[in-house]
Amino acid sequence: MTMCSYKRIAVTAAKLAEVSLTEQVRNIIGIQKPDMLILREKELNAEEYQALAIQVLTVCDEKGIECVLHSFVDVAQKLGVKKIHLPLNTLKKQQRDLSFFQTIGVSVHSREEAEEAYKLGATYLIAGHIFATDCKAGLPGRGLEFLRQVCEAVPIPVYGIGGINNDNTKLVKAVGAAGECRMSYYMKLKERAT
């Protein structure tokens, strides 16, 4: 796998940022432009999420960043965003046709879940958590062998998440992941004082 095909994905969590999420997205793009951004703000209601999505989509469009909305299927359709990320349980409960979406990402935590998500129409997977992380305090990471098994189980891109940093990113690549997702790293990223 070549370097240019390995995706770096920023996953949002506004509560971790010291500034507004829209401002943090601008910071991220200015400092270390990711290939994709997943707007994950699950604590918001649909109306709040839509208002935030409009702002973040504007920034991403200006800067040429792929933006994927998370969980809010109706909001994505209303805004004409054809990229959605869903928890597996949400995907399983969806009674409606998701053919509007060109991209359907799904979070998985086992090889079996990966296979099920693929059969249900996922076009990419996020598998985790790989290493110990503050976001899952007290829970050991599932490890690189888990990530390798998920990558081998499905013919779609698999991105690792959880405790990935500059020291272990090569290990994630080595087991066949198509890229990596980071949340805390991007949400806390800021310009260094000069």
mmCIF file of N, CA and C in Angstrom, residues 19 53 67 113 115 124:
data_model
loop_
_atom_site.group_PDB
_atom_site.id
_atom_site.type_symbol
_atom_site.label_atom_id
_atom_site.label_comp_id
_atom_site.label_asym_id
_atom_site.label_seq_id
_atom_site.Cartn_x
_atom_site.Cartn_y
_atom_site.Cartn_z
ATOM 1 N N VAL A 19 -11.902 25.410 21.609
ATOM 2 C CA VAL A 19 -12.580 26.465 20.855
ATOM 3 C C VAL A 19 -13.835 25.855 20.224
ATOM 4 N N ALA A 53 -23.589 21.103 11.154
ATOM 5 C CA ALA A 53 -23.172 20.467 9.898
ATOM 6 C C ALA A 53 -23.052 21.495 8.775
ATOM 7 N N CYS A 67 -16.198 15.398 3.839
ATOM 8 C CA CYS A 67 -16.896 15.437 5.125
ATOM 9 C C CYS A 67 -18.007 14.395 5.139
ATOM 10 N N GLU A 113 -18.878 -8.673 13.181
ATOM 11 C CA GLU A 113 -19.562 -7.406 12.917
ATOM 12 C C GLU A 113 -19.132 -6.821 11.580
ATOM 13 N N GLU A 115 -18.148 -8.462 8.908
ATOM 14 C CA GLU A 115 -18.802 -9.226 7.846
ATOM 15 C C GLU A 115 -20.278 -8.850 7.722
ATOM 16 N N TYR A 124 -17.251 1.276 3.820
ATOM 17 C CA TYR A 124 -15.991 1.279 4.561
ATOM 18 C C TYR A 124 -16.316 0.990 6.024
#
